[in-house]
Amino acid sequence: MKSEKTPGWLDWYAGPSKPRFQLPSGAVDAHCHVFGPGAEFPFAPERKYTPCDASKRQLYALRDHLGFARNVVVQATCHGDDNRAMVDALMHSGGRARGIATVRRDVADGDLQAMHEAGVRGVRFNFVKRLVDFTPKDALMEIAGRIERLGWHVVVYFESVDLPELWDFFTALPTTVVVDHMGRPDVTRPPDGPEFELFEKFMRDHPNVWSKVSCPERLSAAGPPALNGEQNAYRDVVPFARRIIETFPDRVLWGTDWPHPNLTGHMPDDGLLVDFIPHIATTPELRRKLLVDNPMRLYWPEEG
Ligand code: 0GY
């Protein structure tokens, strides 16, 4: 059955530009998704949105066009805990993709093992209320204990205002913890203000915490290149991302977030998103860590 897209849904940008910034050899797009295709991999009944299709073939064509070598495919909430589309993408990547799954507390050991063999290396706990229903923290902690035994890590997605309430849970997690999009700071506030200081303290005091410095298009209030000119695109996100990259250069990751779920206003040209990287990672060494060394250490340690 074909589902209707959420009204106002913005489809991903076809025909992205070729980035002017040349990615270092072996670069990893460490945050992206696949959606369906819905006819083959139906969306979950409990989903909060119905996206356009965004297939593995289209994702890997984008990878090659932008100059990435590998992907980390993150289970999107529109697929709930049915990880088949993500796992299918991993299995057709020739070993060039790893995955982050969503699982429930009753997931079978055999299913975790099968996902591991396909390339899954973590689970995502999502606390963004517009995306998911509430899951009790004891269930999440039980999952974290089980996936730790596989050497997996936990990816967390939350809004910055919720960090104080989530602090005790996050700091009790036994694994590496990767935060999506710098914990979604409000970039209209100062980067050295109390809210972002708390996020920095979270990383400083807990060496197992990593951050994706991704999603300027989602975080920016200043807007995209079309409104600001290329040099000023997403300029309000720059001090936040630079601060995290320069303070924790060995614990940062970057991803396109293709196909950019739930954006309103504009859909980014992924080529221009890649051109944003040198504004936040300002030296070749920082860029190599961000794009190659760190994701390889986390997702392909056997190649280190
Ligand atoms: C992102 C952001 C979003 C959505 C999801 O799994 C998802 O549905 O991650 C969002 O709407 O902010 O990282 O892709």
Coordinates of C-alpha atoms and ligand atoms in Angstrom, one line a residue:
M1 CA 0.0 0.0 0.0
K2 CA 1.3 3.4 -0.9
S3 CA 1.3 6.0 1.9
E4 CA 0.8 9.7 1.3
K5 CA 3.7 11.9 2.3
T6 CA 3.2 14.2 5.2
P7 CA 1.7 17.5 3.9
G8 CA 4.4 20.0 3.1
W9 CA 7.1 17.3 3.0
L10 CA 10.2 18.6 1.3
D11 CA 11.9 16.0 -0.9
W12 CA 15.7 15.7 -1.0
Y13 CA 17.5 17.9 -3.5
A14 CA 18.0 16.2 -6.8
G15 CA 21.1 17.2 -8.8
P16 CA 23.3 18.5 -5.9
S17 CA 26.3 20.5 -6.9
K18 CA 29.8 19.0 -7.0
P19 CA 31.5 20.2 -3.8
R20 CA 34.4 22.6 -4.3
F21 CA 35.9 21.3 -1.1
Q22 CA 37.6 18.1 -1.9
L23 CA 37.0 15.6 0.9
P24 CA 40.0 13.7 2.2
S25 CA 40.5 10.2 0.8
G26 CA 38.4 7.7 2.8
A27 CA 35.9 10.2 4.2
V28 CA 32.9 8.8 6.0
D29 CA 29.4 10.3 5.9
A30 CA 28.6 9.3 9.5
H31 CA 24.9 10.3 9.6
C32 CA 22.5 9.6 6.8
H33 CA 19.3 7.6 6.4
V34 CA 17.3 5.5 3.9
F35 CA 13.5 5.8 3.6
G36 CA 11.9 2.7 2.2
P37 CA 11.3 2.6 -0.7
G38 CA 7.9 2.3 1.0
A39 CA 6.6 -0.3 -1.5
E40 CA 9.4 -2.6 -0.5
F41 CA 10.0 -1.6 3.1
P42 CA 6.7 -0.2 4.5
F43 CA 6.9 2.6 7.0
A44 CA 6.1 1.8 10.7
P45 CA 2.4 2.2 11.8
E46 CA 3.6 4.3 14.8
R47 CA 5.6 6.8 12.7
K48 CA 5.1 10.5 13.2
Y49 CA 5.7 11.4 9.6
T50 CA 5.6 9.8 6.2
P51 CA 8.6 10.7 4.1
C52 CA 9.4 10.5 0.4
D53 CA 11.3 7.5 -0.7
A54 CA 15.1 7.7 -0.4
S55 CA 16.7 4.4 -1.4
K56 CA 20.1 2.8 -0.8
R57 CA 20.9 3.2 -4.5
Q58 CA 20.2 7.0 -4.3
L59 CA 22.2 7.2 -1.1
Y60 CA 25.2 5.5 -2.6
A61 CA 25.0 7.6 -5.8
L62 CA 25.2 10.7 -3.6
R63 CA 28.2 9.2 -1.7
D64 CA 30.1 8.8 -4.9
H65 CA 29.0 12.2 -6.3
L66 CA 30.2 14.0 -3.1
G67 CA 33.4 12.1 -2.8
F68 CA 32.7 10.1 0.3
A69 CA 34.0 6.5 0.7
R70 CA 31.7 5.2 3.3
N71 CA 28.4 5.8 5.1
V72 CA 26.9 5.2 8.5
V73 CA 23.2 4.7 8.0
V74 CA 21.1 5.6 11.0
Q75 CA 17.7 4.0 11.4
A76 CA 15.0 6.7 10.9
T77 CA 12.0 6.9 13.2
C78 CA 9.6 6.5 10.3
H79 CA 10.7 2.8 10.2
G80 CA 10.3 2.3 14.0
D81 CA 12.1 -0.8 15.1
D82 CA 11.8 -2.5 11.7
N83 CA 15.4 -2.2 10.6
R84 CA 15.1 -4.1 7.3
A85 CA 15.6 -1.1 5.0
M86 CA 18.7 0.0 6.8
V87 CA 20.1 -3.5 7.0
D88 CA 19.4 -4.1 3.4
A89 CA 21.3 -1.0 2.6
L90 CA 24.3 -2.3 4.6
M91 CA 24.2 -5.6 2.9
H92 CA 24.4 -3.9 -0.5
S93 CA 27.2 -1.6 0.4
G94 CA 30.1 -4.0 -0.2
G95 CA 31.2 -3.4 3.4
R96 CA 31.3 0.3 2.9
A97 CA 28.4 1.1 5.3
R98 CA 27.8 0.5 8.9
G99 CA 24.4 1.0 10.6
I100 CA 22.7 2.3 13.8
A101 CA 19.5 0.4 14.7
T102 CA 16.4 1.0 16.8
V103 CA 15.5 -2.0 18.9
R104 CA 13.0 -2.7 21.7
R105 CA 13.8 -4.4 25.0
D106 CA 12.4 -7.7 23.7
V107 CA 14.7 -7.9 20.7
A108 CA 16.1 -11.5 20.3
D109 CA 19.8 -12.2 20.8
G110 CA 19.8 -13.9 17.4
D111 CA 18.4 -10.7 15.7
L112 CA 21.2 -8.6 17.4
Q113 CA 23.8 -11.0 16.1
A114 CA 22.4 -11.0 12.6
M115 CA 22.4 -7.2 12.6
H116 CA 26.0 -7.2 13.8
E117 CA 27.0 -9.5 10.9
A118 CA 25.3 -7.1 8.5
G119 CA 27.3 -4.2 9.9
V120 CA 25.2 -2.6 12.7
R121 CA 27.4 -1.1 15.4
G122 CA 25.0 0.8 17.6
V123 CA 21.5 1.6 18.7
R124 CA 19.8 5.0 18.7
F125 CA 17.8 6.3 21.6
N126 CA 15.6 9.2 20.5
F127 CA 14.2 11.7 23.0
V128 CA 12.8 14.2 20.5
K129 CA 9.2 14.3 21.4
R130 CA 7.9 15.2 18.0
L131 CA 9.5 12.0 16.6
V132 CA 8.9 9.2 19.0
D133 CA 6.6 8.0 21.8
F134 CA 8.1 7.7 25.3
T135 CA 10.2 4.6 26.2
P136 CA 11.0 4.0 29.9
K137 CA 14.6 4.6 30.8
D138 CA 15.0 1.2 32.4
A139 CA 14.1 -0.5 29.1
L140 CA 16.8 1.7 27.4
M141 CA 19.4 0.8 30.0
E142 CA 18.6 -2.9 29.6
I143 CA 19.2 -2.5 25.8
A144 CA 22.4 -0.6 26.4
G145 CA 23.7 -3.4 28.7
R146 CA 22.9 -6.0 26.0
I147 CA 24.5 -4.2 23.0
E148 CA 27.6 -3.3 25.0
R149 CA 28.4 -7.0 24.9
L150 CA 28.6 -6.8 21.1
G151 CA 30.9 -3.8 21.3
W152 CA 28.2 -1.5 20.0
H153 CA 27.6 2.1 21.2
V154 CA 24.6 4.3 21.8
V155 CA 23.6 7.3 19.7
V156 CA 21.4 9.8 21.4
Y157 CA 19.1 12.5 19.9
F158 CA 17.6 15.1 22.1
E159 CA 16.8 18.8 22.3
S160 CA 19.3 21.0 24.3
V161 CA 16.7 22.1 26.8
D162 CA 16.2 18.4 27.8
L163 CA 19.9 17.7 28.6
P164 CA 19.6 18.5 32.3
E165 CA 16.8 16.0 32.7
L166 CA 18.6 13.4 30.7
W167 CA 22.0 13.9 32.3
D168 CA 21.9 11.1 34.9
F169 CA 20.7 8.6 32.4
F170 CA 23.3 9.6 29.8
T171 CA 26.2 9.6 32.2
A172 CA 25.2 6.1 33.5
L173 CA 25.4 4.5 30.0
P174 CA 28.1 1.9 29.9
T175 CA 29.1 2.4 26.2
T176 CA 30.5 5.2 24.0
V177 CA 27.7 7.7 23.6
V178 CA 27.4 9.6 20.3
V179 CA 25.3 12.8 20.4
D180 CA 23.4 13.8 17.2
H181 CA 23.8 17.4 16.0
M182 CA 25.6 18.7 19.1
G183 CA 22.5 18.2 21.2
R184 CA 20.6 20.6 19.0
P185 CA 21.8 23.9 20.5
D186 CA 19.7 27.1 20.1
V187 CA 22.2 29.0 18.0
T188 CA 20.5 32.3 18.7
R189 CA 22.1 32.0 22.1
P190 CA 25.8 32.6 22.8
P191 CA 28.1 29.6 22.3
D192 CA 29.7 30.5 25.6
G193 CA 26.3 30.8 27.4
P194 CA 25.1 28.4 30.1
E195 CA 23.2 26.1 27.7
F196 CA 26.0 25.2 25.4
E197 CA 28.5 25.3 28.3
L198 CA 26.5 22.4 29.8
F199 CA 26.9 20.4 26.6
E200 CA 30.6 21.2 26.6
K201 CA 30.8 20.1 30.2
F202 CA 29.0 16.9 29.3
M203 CA 31.7 16.1 26.8
R204 CA 34.6 17.4 28.9
D205 CA 33.7 15.4 32.0
H206 CA 32.8 12.2 30.1
P207 CA 35.4 11.0 27.7
N208 CA 33.1 8.3 26.3
V209 CA 30.8 11.1 24.8
W210 CA 31.3 12.0 21.1
S211 CA 29.3 14.5 19.0
K212 CA 28.2 14.8 15.5
V213 CA 28.8 18.4 14.4
S214 CA 26.2 17.9 11.7
C215 CA 23.0 19.6 10.5
P216 CA 23.8 23.3 10.1
E217 CA 20.7 23.4 7.8
R218 CA 18.6 22.2 10.7
L219 CA 20.1 24.3 13.5
S220 CA 20.6 27.6 11.7
A221 CA 18.3 30.6 12.2
A222 CA 20.4 32.7 9.7
G223 CA 19.7 30.4 6.8
P224 CA 21.1 28.8 3.7
P225 CA 23.4 30.1 0.9
A226 CA 20.5 31.4 -1.1
L227 CA 19.6 33.9 1.6
N228 CA 23.1 34.7 2.9
G229 CA 25.5 34.2 0.1
E230 CA 27.8 31.2 0.2
Q231 CA 30.4 32.7 2.6
N232 CA 27.7 33.4 5.2
A233 CA 25.6 30.3 4.8
Y234 CA 24.6 28.9 8.2
R235 CA 27.1 31.3 9.8
D236 CA 25.4 31.2 13.2
V237 CA 26.2 27.5 13.5
V238 CA 29.9 28.0 12.9
P239 CA 31.1 29.1 16.4
F240 CA 29.2 26.2 18.0
A241 CA 30.7 23.5 15.7
R242 CA 34.2 25.0 15.8
R243 CA 34.2 25.0 19.5
I244 CA 33.3 21.4 19.7
I245 CA 35.7 20.3 17.0
E246 CA 38.7 22.3 18.4
T247 CA 38.1 21.2 22.0
F248 CA 37.4 17.5 21.3
P249 CA 39.1 16.8 17.9
D250 CA 39.2 13.1 18.5
R251 CA 35.5 12.7 19.4
V252 CA 33.7 14.4 16.5
L253 CA 31.9 13.0 13.4
W254 CA 30.2 14.6 10.5
G255 CA 27.3 13.6 8.3
T256 CA 25.1 14.9 5.6
D257 CA 21.8 13.9 7.3
W258 CA 20.6 13.0 3.8
P259 CA 17.6 12.9 2.9
H260 CA 17.0 15.5 5.6
P261 CA 13.8 14.5 7.3
N262 CA 11.3 17.1 8.5
L263 CA 13.0 20.2 7.2
T264 CA 10.8 23.2 6.7
G265 CA 11.8 26.3 4.7
H266 CA 14.5 24.9 2.5
M267 CA 16.1 21.7 1.4
P268 CA 19.9 21.9 1.3
D269 CA 22.1 21.2 -1.7
D270 CA 24.3 18.4 -0.3
G271 CA 27.3 19.7 -2.3
L272 CA 27.1 23.0 -0.5
L273 CA 26.8 21.3 2.8
V274 CA 30.2 19.6 2.1
D275 CA 31.6 23.0 1.2
F276 CA 30.5 24.1 4.8
I277 CA 33.0 21.7 6.4
P278 CA 36.2 23.9 6.1
H279 CA 34.3 26.7 7.9
I280 CA 34.0 24.5 11.0
A281 CA 37.1 22.3 10.7
T282 CA 39.7 24.8 9.7
T283 CA 42.9 22.8 9.3
P284 CA 43.7 19.6 7.2
E285 CA 44.5 17.8 10.4
L286 CA 41.1 18.6 12.0
R287 CA 39.3 17.6 8.8
R288 CA 41.2 14.3 8.6
K289 CA 40.2 13.5 12.2
L290 CA 36.6 14.5 11.7
L291 CA 36.0 12.8 8.4
V292 CA 38.3 9.8 8.4
D293 CA 40.2 8.9 11.6
N294 CA 37.4 9.2 14.1
P295 CA 34.6 7.4 12.1
M296 CA 37.1 4.7 11.1
R297 CA 38.1 4.2 14.7
L298 CA 34.5 3.9 15.8
Y299 CA 33.0 2.0 12.9
W300 CA 35.8 0.1 11.2
P301 CA 38.3 -0.4 14.1
E302 CA 39.5 -3.7 12.5
E303 CA 41.0 -1.6 9.6
G304 CA 43.0 0.7 12.0
Ligands
0GY1 C1 17.8 13.6 11.7 C2 16.7 14.4 12.3 C3 15.4 14.2 12.4 C4 14.7 12.9 12.2 C5 15.2 11.7 12.4 O1 14.9 9.4 12.7 C6 14.4 10.5 12.4 O2 13.2 10.5 12.1 O3 16.4 11.5 12.8 C7 14.6 15.3 12.7 O4 13.4 15.3 12.4 O5 15.1 16.2 13.4 O6 18.8 13.4 12.3 O7 17.6 13.0 10.7

